[in-house]
Amino acid sequence: GVTQSPTHLIKTRGQQVTLRCSSQSGHNTVSWYQQALGQGPQFIFQYYREEENGRGNFPPRFSGLQFPNDSSELNVNALELDDSALYLCASSLGTGNTEAFFGQGTRLTVV
Amino acid sequence: DQQVKQNSPSLSVQEGRISILNCDYTNSMFDYFLWYKKYPAEGPTFLISISSIKDKNEDGRFTVFLNKSAKHLSLHIVPSQPGDSAVYFCAARDYNTDKLIFGTGTRLQVFP
C-alpha cells in the first residue's frame, strides 16, 4: 500500500517541513493533496517519473521530489498558520488518476 | 469556485435500507468520476468510479449513477451496513489536466 511519515507533526510558523510518502510498488505517479478541516482534498501537484506533471493553486514554497525507489517528498518552506492540514499522497499507475491509492496522511499543525 | 459540490454534509440511514449520496459538478471537461470512502485517521479508500460515457456502474452493494445533462452523480449503497459509516468524497477528473477535484464530503452514519 501507500504509507506516509510522520503521521503527526507540529511546527512553528516560518519553519520548513518535509513530508514523506512511499508509493505502492510499481506505481510511477504520485500526487499530493492538502485537506483542511471540513474540506475535501485539494490538489497540490503531481509527479510522474520524477518530473512535476501538473500543479494546483499552491505557491512555490510548496515543492516536491519523486525518487526512483517509489518514494517521494513534499517540502513546505516558510510555514504559515493556514498550512495546518492533513497532507495526503496518492499513487497511481499512469497520470490518469482513474484509481489513485491514498496513504493515511500526515497531520501538520503550525503554531 | 467549488467545481464539485456535495450539498449534504451528513446523512443518517437505518441498517438494511438504501443510502443515496449525491454530488453535483459544474465543469463539462470532467471525464471521470470517482467515489472515495474515508474513515477517521485513515486516507481515502477508492470505492467505485464511472466514465463520462456511461450512466451506471455497479460493484456489489455499490452503484454509481451519472446524469450528464444535469451534471449530477449519485452513489447508492444497498443494503447499508454499520461498517459503511464513514465520510464519502466525490471526485472528478479534469480531462485537460488529469487533476482530481474533490467535493467536501458527506458523513454517512448507518445505525442498527
Short mmCIF file of C-alpha atoms in Angstrom, two decimals:
data_model
loop_
_atom_site.label_atom_id
_atom_site.label_comp_id
_atom_site.label_asym_id
_atom_site.label_seq_id
_atom_site.Cartn_x
_atom_site.Cartn_y
_atom_site.Cartn_z
CA GLY A 1 0.00 0.00 0.00
CA VAL A 2 0.85 3.67 0.32
CA THR A 3 2.50 4.80 3.54
CA GLN A 4 3.28 8.28 4.81
CA SER A 5 5.55 9.57 7.54
CA PRO A 6 5.33 11.05 10.02
CA THR A 7 1.67 10.64 10.98
CA HIS A 8 1.62 13.81 13.08
CA LEU A 9 3.87 16.84 13.15
CA ILE A 10 3.92 20.19 14.95
CA LYS A 11 5.98 23.04 13.50
CA THR A 12 6.43 26.71 14.24
CA ARG A 13 5.45 29.43 11.78
CA GLY A 14 8.35 30.24 9.47
CA GLN A 15 9.95 26.81 9.71
CA GLN A 16 10.36 24.31 6.92
CA VAL A 17 8.91 20.79 6.81
CA THR A 18 9.44 17.64 4.75
CA LEU A 19 6.74 15.01 4.50
CA ARG A 20 7.44 11.58 3.03
CA CYS A 21 5.46 9.08 1.05
CA SER A 22 6.17 5.54 -0.07
CA SER A 23 4.11 4.67 -3.12
CA GLN A 24 2.53 1.36 -3.99
CA SER A 25 5.12 -0.81 -5.70
CA GLY A 26 5.18 -0.32 -9.46
CA HIS A 27 3.25 2.96 -9.42
CA ASN A 28 5.03 5.68 -11.38
CA THR A 29 2.82 8.61 -10.42
CA VAL A 30 2.38 10.34 -7.09
CA SER A 31 0.04 13.20 -6.29
CA TRP A 32 -0.06 15.31 -3.15
CA TYR A 33 -3.18 16.83 -1.63
CA GLN A 34 -3.92 19.20 1.23
CA GLN A 35 -7.10 18.58 3.20
CA ALA A 36 -8.15 21.37 5.53
CA LEU A 37 -10.68 20.68 8.26
CA GLY A 38 -14.17 20.19 6.83
CA GLN A 39 -12.95 20.33 3.24
CA GLY A 40 -12.17 17.83 0.55
CA PRO A 41 -8.59 17.17 -0.54
CA GLN A 42 -7.10 19.97 -2.65
CA PHE A 43 -4.61 19.04 -5.37
CA ILE A 44 -1.11 20.42 -4.75
CA PHE A 45 0.93 18.79 -7.53
CA GLN A 46 1.67 15.55 -9.29
CA TYR A 47 4.95 13.84 -10.13
CA TYR A 48 5.31 11.37 -12.96
CA ARG A 49 8.60 9.54 -13.44
CA GLU A 50 10.38 12.04 -11.20
CA GLU A 51 9.19 15.13 -13.07
CA GLU A 52 6.48 17.55 -11.94
CA ASN A 53 3.41 16.92 -14.07
CA GLY A 54 0.80 19.46 -13.10
CA ARG A 55 0.28 21.81 -10.19
CA GLY A 56 -2.68 23.21 -8.33
CA ASN A 57 -3.13 26.70 -6.87
CA PHE A 58 -0.33 26.49 -4.34
CA PRO A 59 2.62 28.91 -4.02
CA PRO A 60 6.20 27.94 -4.95
CA ARG A 61 7.10 27.38 -1.30
CA PHE A 62 5.33 24.04 -1.77
CA SER A 63 7.75 21.81 -3.66
CA GLY A 64 8.25 18.13 -4.19
CA LEU A 65 10.55 15.37 -5.24
CA GLN A 66 9.97 11.88 -6.54
CA PHE A 67 12.68 9.24 -6.35
CA PRO A 68 13.20 6.08 -8.43
CA ASN A 69 12.61 3.83 -5.41
CA ASP A 70 8.85 4.52 -5.13
CA SER A 71 9.37 7.26 -2.53
CA SER A 72 8.55 10.95 -2.71
CA GLU A 73 8.65 14.10 -0.61
CA LEU A 74 6.57 17.19 -0.10
CA ASN A 75 8.53 20.21 1.16
CA VAL A 76 6.93 23.34 2.52
CA ASN A 77 9.04 26.40 3.29
CA ALA A 78 8.19 29.43 5.42
CA LEU A 79 5.28 27.69 7.10
CA GLU A 80 2.14 29.70 7.74
CA LEU A 81 -0.65 29.01 10.21
CA ASP A 82 -3.01 28.24 7.32
CA ASP A 83 -0.75 25.38 6.25
CA SER A 84 -2.15 23.38 9.16
CA ALA A 85 -3.96 20.49 7.47
CA LEU A 86 -3.91 16.80 6.65
CA TYR A 87 -1.49 16.14 3.79
CA LEU A 88 -2.26 13.13 1.64
CA CYS A 89 -0.24 11.45 -1.02
CA ALA A 90 -1.78 9.20 -3.63
CA SER A 91 -0.02 6.86 -6.02
CA SER A 92 -1.27 5.54 -9.31
CA LEU A 93 -0.07 3.75 -12.40
CA GLY A 94 -0.01 6.46 -15.02
CA THR A 95 -1.16 10.02 -14.74
CA GLY A 96 -4.82 9.36 -15.36
CA ASN A 97 -5.80 9.13 -11.68
CA THR A 98 -8.66 6.80 -12.52
CA GLU A 99 -7.87 4.77 -9.40
CA ALA A 100 -5.44 6.54 -7.13
CA PHE A 101 -4.49 4.87 -3.84
CA PHE A 102 -4.08 7.15 -0.86
CA GLY A 103 -1.85 6.97 2.18
CA GLN A 104 -3.18 7.60 5.68
CA GLY A 105 -1.93 11.18 5.64
CA THR A 106 0.30 13.41 7.76
CA ARG A 107 -1.45 15.79 10.14
CA LEU A 108 0.60 19.01 10.18
CA THR A 109 -0.07 21.64 12.83
CA VAL A 110 1.63 25.01 12.52
CA VAL A 111 1.72 27.10 15.70
CA ASP B 1 -15.28 28.35 -7.08
CA GLN B 2 -16.43 24.89 -5.99
CA GLN B 3 -16.50 22.75 -9.13
CA VAL B 4 -17.60 19.61 -7.29
CA LYS B 5 -20.30 20.01 -4.69
CA GLN B 6 -21.68 17.66 -2.09
CA ASN B 7 -24.51 19.68 -0.62
CA SER B 8 -25.40 17.28 2.17
CA PRO B 9 -22.74 17.34 4.87
CA SER B 10 -24.33 14.38 6.65
CA LEU B 11 -26.76 11.52 6.12
CA SER B 12 -28.23 9.07 8.60
CA VAL B 13 -29.71 5.77 7.38
CA GLN B 14 -31.01 2.66 9.08
CA GLU B 15 -29.17 -0.60 8.56
CA GLY B 16 -30.58 -2.57 5.63
CA ARG B 17 -32.00 0.49 3.90
CA ILE B 18 -30.63 2.30 0.87
CA SER B 19 -28.11 5.13 1.26
CA ILE B 20 -28.04 7.71 -1.53
CA LEU B 21 -25.18 10.17 -1.63
CA ASN B 22 -25.33 13.00 -4.15
CA CYS B 23 -22.76 15.06 -5.99
CA ASP B 24 -23.10 17.94 -8.46
CA TYR B 25 -20.43 19.36 -10.74
CA THR B 26 -20.06 22.38 -12.96
CA ASN B 27 -17.15 21.62 -15.30
CA SER B 28 -18.03 19.97 -18.62
CA MET B 29 -14.39 18.89 -19.04
CA PHE B 30 -14.70 16.28 -16.31
CA ASP B 31 -14.41 12.87 -17.96
CA TYR B 32 -14.17 10.50 -15.00
CA PHE B 33 -15.85 10.43 -11.62
CA LEU B 34 -14.78 8.56 -8.50
CA TRP B 35 -16.12 7.91 -5.04
CA TYR B 36 -13.83 7.54 -2.05
CA LYS B 37 -14.63 6.44 1.48
CA LYS B 38 -12.68 7.79 4.43
CA TYR B 39 -12.55 6.52 7.98
CA PRO B 40 -11.05 8.68 10.75
CA ALA B 41 -7.25 8.58 10.89
CA GLU B 42 -7.08 6.83 7.52
CA GLY B 43 -6.58 8.04 3.98
CA PRO B 44 -9.44 7.94 1.45
CA THR B 45 -10.11 4.48 0.01
CA PHE B 46 -11.18 4.12 -3.59
CA LEU B 47 -14.71 2.75 -3.83
CA ILE B 48 -16.08 2.94 -7.35
CA SER B 49 -15.74 5.05 -10.48
CA ILE B 50 -17.58 5.83 -13.68
CA SER B 51 -16.53 7.14 -17.04
CA SER B 52 -18.46 10.05 -18.51
CA ILE B 53 -19.51 7.86 -21.44
CA LYS B 54 -21.54 5.64 -19.12
CA ASP B 55 -24.57 6.33 -16.99
CA LYS B 56 -24.29 3.50 -14.48
CA ASN B 57 -21.63 1.36 -12.89
CA GLU B 58 -22.29 -1.34 -10.33
CA ASP B 59 -19.99 -3.18 -7.94
CA GLY B 60 -21.67 -5.36 -5.38
CA ARG B 61 -23.70 -3.22 -2.99
CA PHE B 62 -22.42 0.00 -4.60
CA THR B 63 -23.88 1.59 -7.72
CA VAL B 64 -22.95 4.96 -9.17
CA PHE B 65 -25.33 6.79 -11.49
CA LEU B 66 -24.28 9.64 -13.77
CA ASN B 67 -26.67 12.17 -15.28
CA LYS B 68 -24.54 14.26 -17.62
CA SER B 69 -27.30 16.61 -18.69
CA ALA B 70 -27.94 17.53 -15.06
CA LYS B 71 -24.22 17.35 -14.15
CA HIS B 72 -25.18 15.13 -11.27
CA LEU B 73 -24.00 11.81 -9.93
CA SER B 74 -25.10 9.69 -7.06
CA LEU B 75 -23.81 6.73 -5.09
CA HIS B 76 -26.31 4.12 -3.96
CA ILE B 77 -25.44 1.65 -1.22
CA VAL B 78 -27.87 -1.24 -0.85
CA PRO B 79 -28.25 -2.64 1.74
CA SER B 80 -26.49 -0.22 4.06
CA GLN B 81 -24.39 -1.72 6.82
CA PRO B 82 -22.96 -0.15 10.01
CA GLY B 83 -19.45 -0.63 8.58
CA ASP B 84 -20.38 1.78 5.79
CA SER B 85 -20.38 4.63 8.30
CA ALA B 86 -17.66 6.98 7.04
CA VAL B 87 -17.14 10.19 5.11
CA TYR B 88 -17.72 9.79 1.38
CA PHE B 89 -15.96 12.02 -1.12
CA CYS B 90 -16.99 12.51 -4.69
CA ALA B 91 -14.11 13.37 -7.07
CA ALA B 92 -13.98 14.34 -10.72
CA ARG B 93 -11.08 14.17 -13.14
CA ASP B 94 -10.38 17.16 -15.37
CA TYR B 95 -9.78 15.85 -18.90
CA ASN B 96 -7.24 18.58 -19.67
CA THR B 97 -5.07 18.36 -16.55
CA ASP B 98 -5.74 14.86 -15.13
CA LYS B 99 -6.28 16.59 -11.79
CA LEU B 100 -8.80 15.16 -9.35
CA ILE B 101 -11.18 17.74 -7.92
CA PHE B 102 -12.86 16.65 -4.70
CA GLY B 103 -16.12 17.62 -3.09
CA THR B 104 -16.30 18.50 0.60
CA GLY B 105 -17.63 15.10 1.62
CA THR B 106 -20.78 13.63 3.14
CA ARG B 107 -20.67 11.90 6.50
CA LEU B 108 -22.80 8.76 6.37
CA GLN B 109 -23.98 7.16 9.57
CA VAL B 110 -25.70 3.78 9.39
CA PHE B 111 -27.49 2.89 12.60
CA PRO B 112 -28.88 -0.51 13.66
#
